[in-house]
Structure formats: structure tokens, C-alpha cells
């Protein structure tokens, strides 16, 4: 059974497991967790190869989680419209389902929260701020556990940043960061650190420069150590803003990592990234 190791990699303290752990994934839950791990490493083609069959063949909760996971991977490459369709599929599969609680939110409430938070992020990127707020509130009402609280914090901070309310973004980002740290979820702590750094800078908080520098620097170091390429290139772009004297160096690192990620993406992922205004490209 690889599930404990896969959970530790997907949601816990060991984001870089032995490759045999992901290769040996068997049942639908193990394959779902393996896809989460592979996506975090920027290996989107390998993740999509696992998620496609799960969307079609798994039970409704795992199929929903597979759809929302693939949506997250599309969103990470700037494909918010494609992600919105997948998140809608995820919610439709989980609607009306019931299950016992799962420690990491891989249950009916967690599946609905994942889909709703994905839809909130999709709508936010497409300029639909009110819809994003409504969807984020619906996700919070699911009371789906630690992972939904972390992701809800990310989305809540992003909504306030989009509304030009930097100070209002900080509590959401702090909640995400503190929850991820308390859970020992290294990957979630990395992203939460990036989101919190951006929120603090937008708020003009006292000593925000040094705090943001420390948060993003630590996030980059962990992403490098754990090969979390999906987070490493965004962290490098934020660091270019935090350390303008070294901006060229960090932008080069972001481009280098993104090139590696796109080489490991499926054709749909590469197309989405190439068309997206959110993803840096040569000459853009």
C-alpha cells in the first residue's frame, strides 16, 4: 500500500517521495494522490494520464476530485476557462454525495469545496469578482477541513488583492499560512508563504519588505529542495519584485523552470500556457 507515503507527499511533510511510490499507485485514491504529487512537481502530462481515466471511471467523489485536480493544473498554466469547465464538472459529480470525513478532505464535502474554490479562482481570473466572492463563501460553508481552509485563504486573499484591498487580503493569507504550518503541509506552506508575502507588500505593512523577502526566500528554497516546480517559477517571479536589484537573475530562473515544466506538460497544457497572458513567454 502506497497511500500513506502518497498522502505525506501530496499533503504532508514529504513532497518528494521515491519515484517508485507514484509509479506503484494502484487503486483510484492512490492514483489521485499520485497525480497531485506529479502536478506539484510540474509533471502535468504524467498527472493528466492518471486523472483522465479517474474522471471517467472512478466513483463520484474520486472522479470529482480528479476533475478539480486537473482544473488546478490547467489554472496553474493560465487556462482559467478550461479550468472552469473542469471545476463545474467536479461540482456536478460531488453535488448531493455523502461520505464519512477524510483527514485531508478527500470526501464529499472536500470535493465540493475544492470545486467551489476552483470556480471562485476561475471566475476571479476572468474578471467576475462578485461571482468569485459568492463561490468562496459557499465553499467555506462546506466546513471541509484544513485543506479547504488553506485554499480558501489563498482564494480569499486573491479576491481582496484583485479588489485593490491589500490590507483585507492579509488575514486570509495569514490564516492559510498558519493552518498549513500547523498541519505540517510543506507544499501548502510554500504557496501560503508566497501569497502572504504578496498580501503584506500590497498592504504596505510595517517592515513588509524584509518579511516578504524572508517568506518568499524560504518558499523558493523549499520549492527547490522538494522539486516543486509548479511553485518555484511563480516564487521566482515574486522574488524578482521583492529584490529588484536581482530581478534579472530571478526572472531568468523563472523562465528556466517554466521551460522545464512545459516540456513535461501534455499538448493541451502547452497550448494553454502559450495562449495565456498570465504565463510569461519570450517576447511577451
mmCIF file of C-alpha atoms in Angstrom, residues 19-276:
data_model
loop_
_atom_site.group_PDB
_atom_site.id
_atom_site.type_symbol
_atom_site.label_atom_id
_atom_site.label_comp_id
_atom_site.label_asym_id
_atom_site.label_seq_id
_atom_site.Cartn_x
_atom_site.Cartn_y
_atom_site.Cartn_z
ATOM 1 C CA UNK A 19 9.586 7.752 -7.672
ATOM 2 C CA UNK A 20 8.540 4.163 -7.056
ATOM 3 C CA UNK A 21 5.765 5.461 -4.795
ATOM 4 C CA UNK A 22 3.994 7.308 -7.608
ATOM 5 C CA UNK A 23 4.724 4.571 -10.163
ATOM 6 C CA UNK A 24 3.225 1.960 -7.866
ATOM 7 C CA UNK A 25 -0.090 3.727 -7.297
ATOM 8 C CA UNK A 26 -2.892 1.197 -7.664
ATOM 9 C CA UNK A 27 -6.481 1.994 -6.672
ATOM 10 C CA UNK A 28 -8.333 5.163 -7.579
ATOM 11 C CA UNK A 29 -7.403 7.010 -4.372
ATOM 12 C CA UNK A 30 -3.701 6.184 -4.789
ATOM 13 C CA UNK A 31 -3.759 7.275 -8.436
ATOM 14 C CA UNK A 32 -5.469 10.528 -7.442
ATOM 15 C CA UNK A 33 -2.805 11.229 -4.828
ATOM 16 C CA UNK A 34 -0.042 10.337 -7.292
ATOM 17 C CA UNK A 35 -1.487 12.843 -9.770
ATOM 18 C CA UNK A 36 -1.486 15.553 -7.087
ATOM 19 C CA UNK A 37 2.191 14.831 -6.383
ATOM 20 C CA UNK A 38 3.130 14.782 -10.065
ATOM 21 C CA UNK A 39 1.299 18.045 -10.711
ATOM 22 C CA UNK A 40 3.123 19.728 -7.831
ATOM 23 C CA UNK A 41 6.379 18.674 -9.471
ATOM 24 C CA UNK A 42 5.216 20.257 -12.734
ATOM 25 C CA UNK A 43 4.848 16.867 -14.420
ATOM 26 C CA UNK A 44 1.478 17.730 -15.897
ATOM 27 C CA UNK A 45 1.402 15.147 -18.697
ATOM 28 C CA UNK A 46 2.006 12.285 -16.268
ATOM 29 C CA UNK A 47 -0.657 13.692 -13.940
ATOM 30 C CA UNK A 48 -3.193 14.104 -16.763
ATOM 31 C CA UNK A 49 -2.645 10.493 -17.824
ATOM 32 C CA UNK A 50 -3.840 9.400 -14.386
ATOM 33 C CA UNK A 51 -6.634 11.938 -13.997
ATOM 34 C CA UNK A 52 -8.370 11.333 -17.322
ATOM 35 C CA UNK A 53 -9.393 7.734 -16.575
ATOM 36 C CA UNK A 54 -10.311 8.650 -12.990
ATOM 37 C CA UNK A 55 -12.748 11.323 -14.218
ATOM 38 C CA UNK A 56 -14.487 8.709 -16.373
ATOM 39 C CA UNK A 57 -14.273 5.540 -14.306
ATOM 40 C CA UNK A 58 -13.890 6.283 -10.577
ATOM 41 C CA UNK A 59 -16.716 6.699 -8.094
ATOM 42 C CA UNK A 60 -18.324 10.147 -7.942
ATOM 43 C CA UNK A 61 -16.138 11.586 -5.152
ATOM 44 C CA UNK A 62 -12.799 10.466 -6.586
ATOM 45 C CA UNK A 63 -13.972 11.443 -10.080
ATOM 46 C CA UNK A 64 -14.884 14.894 -8.766
ATOM 47 C CA UNK A 65 -11.519 15.276 -7.044
ATOM 48 C CA UNK A 66 -9.773 14.159 -10.251
ATOM 49 C CA UNK A 67 -11.606 16.804 -12.281
ATOM 50 C CA UNK A 68 -10.805 19.582 -9.805
ATOM 51 C CA UNK A 69 -7.161 18.455 -9.640
ATOM 52 C CA UNK A 70 -6.865 18.639 -13.411
ATOM 53 C CA UNK A 71 -8.577 22.041 -13.256
ATOM 54 C CA UNK A 72 -5.925 23.234 -10.812
ATOM 55 C CA UNK A 73 -3.182 22.082 -13.185
ATOM 56 C CA UNK A 74 -4.825 23.911 -16.103
ATOM 57 C CA UNK A 75 -5.193 27.013 -13.936
ATOM 58 C CA UNK A 76 -1.523 26.878 -12.947
ATOM 59 C CA UNK A 77 -0.707 27.205 -16.644
ATOM 60 C CA UNK A 78 -3.110 30.120 -17.114
ATOM 61 C CA UNK A 79 -6.026 28.123 -18.523
ATOM 62 C CA UNK A 80 -8.828 29.585 -16.425
ATOM 63 C CA UNK A 81 -11.593 28.963 -18.980
ATOM 64 C CA UNK A 82 -10.580 25.331 -19.371
ATOM 65 C CA UNK A 83 -10.314 25.024 -15.589
ATOM 66 C CA UNK A 84 -13.796 26.476 -15.102
ATOM 67 C CA UNK A 85 -15.361 23.713 -17.204
ATOM 68 C CA UNK A 86 -13.487 21.069 -15.219
ATOM 69 C CA UNK A 87 -14.425 22.640 -11.878
ATOM 70 C CA UNK A 88 -18.062 22.713 -12.991
ATOM 71 C CA UNK A 89 -17.789 19.018 -13.828
ATOM 72 C CA UNK A 90 -16.223 18.386 -10.416
ATOM 73 C CA UNK A 91 -19.056 20.122 -8.584
ATOM 74 C CA UNK A 92 -21.722 18.293 -10.576
ATOM 75 C CA UNK A 93 -20.163 14.935 -9.665
ATOM 76 C CA UNK A 94 -19.938 15.779 -5.948
ATOM 77 C CA UNK A 95 -23.315 17.516 -5.566
ATOM 78 C CA UNK A 96 -25.659 15.515 -3.358
ATOM 79 C CA UNK A 97 -22.981 12.976 -2.385
ATOM 80 C CA UNK A 98 -22.398 11.958 1.216
ATOM 81 C CA UNK A 99 -19.396 10.277 2.793
ATOM 82 C CA UNK A 100 -17.515 9.918 6.037
ATOM 83 C CA UNK A 101 -14.838 12.535 6.777
ATOM 84 C CA UNK A 102 -11.327 12.194 5.394
ATOM 85 C CA UNK A 103 -8.359 13.772 7.230
ATOM 86 C CA UNK A 104 -7.251 15.580 4.078
ATOM 87 C CA UNK A 105 -10.656 16.477 2.689
ATOM 88 C CA UNK A 106 -10.838 13.647 0.158
ATOM 89 C CA UNK A 107 -14.519 13.254 0.933
ATOM 90 C CA UNK A 108 -17.831 14.606 -0.331
ATOM 91 C CA UNK A 109 -17.625 17.965 1.473
ATOM 92 C CA UNK A 110 -13.989 18.356 0.482
ATOM 93 C CA UNK A 111 -14.757 17.560 -3.140
ATOM 94 C CA UNK A 112 -17.494 20.208 -3.222
ATOM 95 C CA UNK A 113 -15.213 22.734 -1.509
ATOM 96 C CA UNK A 114 -12.405 22.010 -3.973
ATOM 97 C CA UNK A 115 -14.763 22.536 -6.912
ATOM 98 C CA UNK A 116 -16.276 25.722 -5.478
ATOM 99 C CA UNK A 117 -12.885 27.237 -4.633
ATOM 100 C CA UNK A 118 -11.644 26.332 -8.092
ATOM 101 C CA UNK A 119 -14.677 28.019 -9.619
ATOM 102 C CA UNK A 120 -14.047 31.079 -7.442
ATOM 103 C CA UNK A 121 -10.442 31.292 -8.670
ATOM 104 C CA UNK A 122 -11.542 30.761 -12.283
ATOM 105 C CA UNK A 123 -14.169 33.499 -12.089
ATOM 106 C CA UNK A 124 -11.756 35.868 -10.388
ATOM 107 C CA UNK A 125 -9.215 35.474 -13.183
ATOM 108 C CA UNK A 126 -11.974 36.078 -15.721
ATOM 109 C CA UNK A 127 -12.923 39.358 -14.040
ATOM 110 C CA UNK A 128 -16.049 38.148 -12.228
ATOM 111 C CA UNK A 129 -15.266 39.402 -8.725
ATOM 112 C CA UNK A 130 -18.787 39.131 -7.285
ATOM 113 C CA UNK A 131 -19.183 35.570 -8.508
ATOM 114 C CA UNK A 132 -15.804 34.715 -7.000
ATOM 115 C CA UNK A 133 -16.888 36.069 -3.604
ATOM 116 C CA UNK A 134 -20.165 34.099 -3.692
ATOM 117 C CA UNK A 135 -18.431 30.864 -4.620
ATOM 118 C CA UNK A 136 -15.745 31.293 -1.958
ATOM 119 C CA UNK A 137 -18.461 31.832 0.662
ATOM 120 C CA UNK A 138 -20.262 28.667 -0.470
ATOM 121 C CA UNK A 139 -17.010 26.717 -0.189
ATOM 122 C CA UNK A 140 -16.465 27.988 3.361
ATOM 123 C CA UNK A 141 -19.954 26.836 4.305
ATOM 124 C CA UNK A 142 -18.965 23.252 3.456
ATOM 125 C CA UNK A 143 -16.664 23.269 6.535
ATOM 126 C CA UNK A 144 -14.426 20.771 4.762
ATOM 127 C CA UNK A 145 -11.311 20.705 6.948
ATOM 128 C CA UNK A 146 -7.756 22.016 6.953
ATOM 129 C CA UNK A 147 -7.046 21.845 3.223
ATOM 130 C CA UNK A 148 -10.179 23.801 2.331
ATOM 131 C CA UNK A 149 -9.242 26.394 4.971
ATOM 132 C CA UNK A 150 -5.817 26.800 3.380
ATOM 133 C CA UNK A 151 -7.136 27.004 -0.158
ATOM 134 C CA UNK A 152 -9.946 29.275 0.981
ATOM 135 C CA UNK A 153 -7.326 31.571 2.475
ATOM 136 C CA UNK A 154 -5.468 31.715 -0.840
ATOM 137 C CA UNK A 155 -8.613 32.495 -2.789
ATOM 138 C CA UNK A 156 -9.858 34.995 -0.209
ATOM 139 C CA UNK A 157 -6.541 36.852 -0.343
ATOM 140 C CA UNK A 158 -6.544 36.830 -4.148
ATOM 141 C CA UNK A 159 -10.082 38.233 -4.220
ATOM 142 C CA UNK A 160 -9.115 41.132 -1.952
ATOM 143 C CA UNK A 161 -5.941 41.796 -3.926
ATOM 144 C CA UNK A 162 -7.977 41.908 -7.133
ATOM 145 C CA UNK A 163 -10.335 44.380 -5.426
ATOM 146 C CA UNK A 164 -7.365 46.587 -4.508
ATOM 147 C CA UNK A 165 -7.780 45.837 -0.791
ATOM 148 C CA UNK A 166 -4.302 44.761 0.248
ATOM 149 C CA UNK A 167 -4.928 45.124 3.989
ATOM 150 C CA UNK A 168 -8.064 42.952 3.732
ATOM 151 C CA UNK A 169 -6.046 40.261 1.949
ATOM 152 C CA UNK A 170 -3.613 39.808 4.840
ATOM 153 C CA UNK A 171 -5.915 37.958 7.315
ATOM 154 C CA UNK A 172 -6.893 35.441 4.626
ATOM 155 C CA UNK A 173 -3.248 34.841 3.725
ATOM 156 C CA UNK A 174 -2.225 34.577 7.379
ATOM 157 C CA UNK A 175 -4.962 32.002 8.011
ATOM 158 C CA UNK A 176 -3.715 29.896 5.104
ATOM 159 C CA UNK A 177 -0.088 30.142 6.217
ATOM 160 C CA UNK A 178 -0.792 29.326 9.858
ATOM 161 C CA UNK A 179 -3.090 26.413 9.005
ATOM 162 C CA UNK A 180 -0.590 24.884 6.575
ATOM 163 C CA UNK A 181 2.265 25.261 9.044
ATOM 164 C CA UNK A 182 0.248 23.724 11.878
ATOM 165 C CA UNK A 183 -0.641 20.779 9.640
ATOM 166 C CA UNK A 184 2.986 20.243 8.591
ATOM 167 C CA UNK A 185 1.958 20.533 4.943
ATOM 168 C CA UNK A 186 5.163 21.695 3.281
ATOM 169 C CA UNK A 187 3.792 22.291 -0.222
ATOM 170 C CA UNK A 188 0.816 24.235 1.110
ATOM 171 C CA UNK A 189 3.150 26.236 3.353
ATOM 172 C CA UNK A 190 5.269 27.174 0.330
ATOM 173 C CA UNK A 191 2.324 28.579 -1.593
ATOM 174 C CA UNK A 192 0.864 30.191 1.514
ATOM 175 C CA UNK A 193 4.167 31.955 2.127
ATOM 176 C CA UNK A 194 4.128 33.363 -1.398
ATOM 177 C CA UNK A 195 0.515 34.554 -1.059
ATOM 178 C CA UNK A 196 1.202 36.122 2.345
ATOM 179 C CA UNK A 197 4.284 37.929 1.037
ATOM 180 C CA UNK A 198 2.280 39.434 -1.822
ATOM 181 C CA UNK A 199 -0.531 40.459 0.534
ATOM 182 C CA UNK A 200 1.843 42.126 3.003
ATOM 183 C CA UNK A 201 3.520 44.093 0.227
ATOM 184 C CA UNK A 202 0.158 45.184 -1.167
ATOM 185 C CA UNK A 203 -0.942 46.260 2.312
ATOM 186 C CA UNK A 204 2.250 48.263 2.869
ATOM 187 C CA UNK A 205 2.610 46.574 6.227
ATOM 188 C CA UNK A 206 5.433 47.763 8.519
ATOM 189 C CA UNK A 207 8.729 46.093 7.581
ATOM 190 C CA UNK A 208 6.873 44.328 4.744
ATOM 191 C CA UNK A 209 9.999 44.340 2.585
ATOM 192 C CA UNK A 210 12.052 42.228 4.997
ATOM 193 C CA UNK A 211 9.118 39.984 5.940
ATOM 194 C CA UNK A 212 8.183 39.364 2.300
ATOM 195 C CA UNK A 213 11.803 38.716 1.390
ATOM 196 C CA UNK A 214 12.056 36.107 4.142
ATOM 197 C CA UNK A 215 8.773 34.429 3.264
ATOM 198 C CA UNK A 216 9.473 34.140 -0.456
ATOM 199 C CA UNK A 217 13.121 33.249 0.069
ATOM 200 C CA UNK A 218 12.119 30.340 2.301
ATOM 201 C CA UNK A 219 9.373 29.319 -0.130
ATOM 202 C CA UNK A 220 11.858 29.270 -3.009
ATOM 203 C CA UNK A 221 14.367 27.252 -1.018
ATOM 204 C CA UNK A 222 11.766 24.636 -0.087
ATOM 205 C CA UNK A 223 10.414 24.502 -3.634
ATOM 206 C CA UNK A 224 13.971 23.937 -4.935
ATOM 207 C CA UNK A 225 14.698 21.279 -2.313
ATOM 208 C CA UNK A 226 11.443 19.395 -2.908
ATOM 209 C CA UNK A 227 11.372 19.933 -6.704
ATOM 210 C CA UNK A 228 8.010 21.708 -6.536
ATOM 211 C CA UNK A 229 8.440 23.227 -9.966
ATOM 212 C CA UNK A 230 4.799 24.319 -10.194
ATOM 213 C CA UNK A 231 5.514 26.748 -7.324
ATOM 214 C CA UNK A 232 9.163 27.511 -7.997
ATOM 215 C CA UNK A 233 8.662 29.648 -11.089
ATOM 216 C CA UNK A 234 5.910 31.830 -9.524
ATOM 217 C CA UNK A 235 8.067 32.217 -6.406
ATOM 218 C CA UNK A 236 10.967 33.367 -8.555
ATOM 219 C CA UNK A 237 8.765 35.987 -10.235
ATOM 220 C CA UNK A 238 7.624 37.321 -6.856
ATOM 221 C CA UNK A 239 11.233 37.378 -5.680
ATOM 222 C CA UNK A 240 12.128 39.494 -8.721
ATOM 223 C CA UNK A 241 9.730 42.110 -7.344
ATOM 224 C CA UNK A 242 10.938 41.735 -3.762
ATOM 225 C CA UNK A 243 14.615 42.033 -4.733
ATOM 226 C CA UNK A 244 14.623 44.428 -7.693
ATOM 227 C CA UNK A 245 18.411 44.583 -7.668
ATOM 228 C CA UNK A 246 18.471 40.896 -8.645
ATOM 229 C CA UNK A 247 15.305 40.907 -10.765
ATOM 230 C CA UNK A 248 17.028 39.721 -13.941
ATOM 231 C CA UNK A 249 18.522 36.740 -12.144
ATOM 232 C CA UNK A 250 15.174 35.676 -10.701
ATOM 233 C CA UNK A 251 13.294 36.175 -13.944
ATOM 234 C CA UNK A 252 15.870 34.009 -15.698
ATOM 235 C CA UNK A 253 15.350 31.299 -13.072
ATOM 236 C CA UNK A 254 11.567 31.536 -13.515
ATOM 237 C CA UNK A 255 11.903 31.182 -17.291
ATOM 238 C CA UNK A 256 14.284 28.255 -16.873
ATOM 239 C CA UNK A 257 11.906 26.379 -14.563
ATOM 240 C CA UNK A 258 8.857 27.192 -16.669
ATOM 241 C CA UNK A 259 10.629 25.810 -19.748
ATOM 242 C CA UNK A 260 11.205 22.539 -17.868
ATOM 243 C CA UNK A 261 7.561 22.462 -16.745
ATOM 244 C CA UNK A 262 6.241 22.983 -20.268
ATOM 245 C CA UNK A 263 8.464 20.195 -21.569
ATOM 246 C CA UNK A 264 6.679 17.910 -19.073
ATOM 247 C CA UNK A 265 3.185 19.164 -19.917
ATOM 248 C CA UNK A 266 0.664 17.475 -22.183
ATOM 249 C CA UNK A 267 -0.183 19.165 -25.521
ATOM 250 C CA UNK A 268 -3.292 20.824 -24.036
ATOM 251 C CA UNK A 269 -1.249 22.264 -21.190
ATOM 252 C CA UNK A 270 1.404 23.641 -23.529
ATOM 253 C CA UNK A 271 -1.243 25.221 -25.743
ATOM 254 C CA UNK A 272 -2.960 26.825 -22.761
ATOM 255 C CA UNK A 273 0.305 28.262 -21.451
ATOM 256 C CA UNK A 274 1.232 29.593 -24.878
ATOM 257 C CA UNK A 275 -2.085 31.407 -25.219
ATOM 258 C CA UNK A 276 -2.306 32.727 -21.663
#
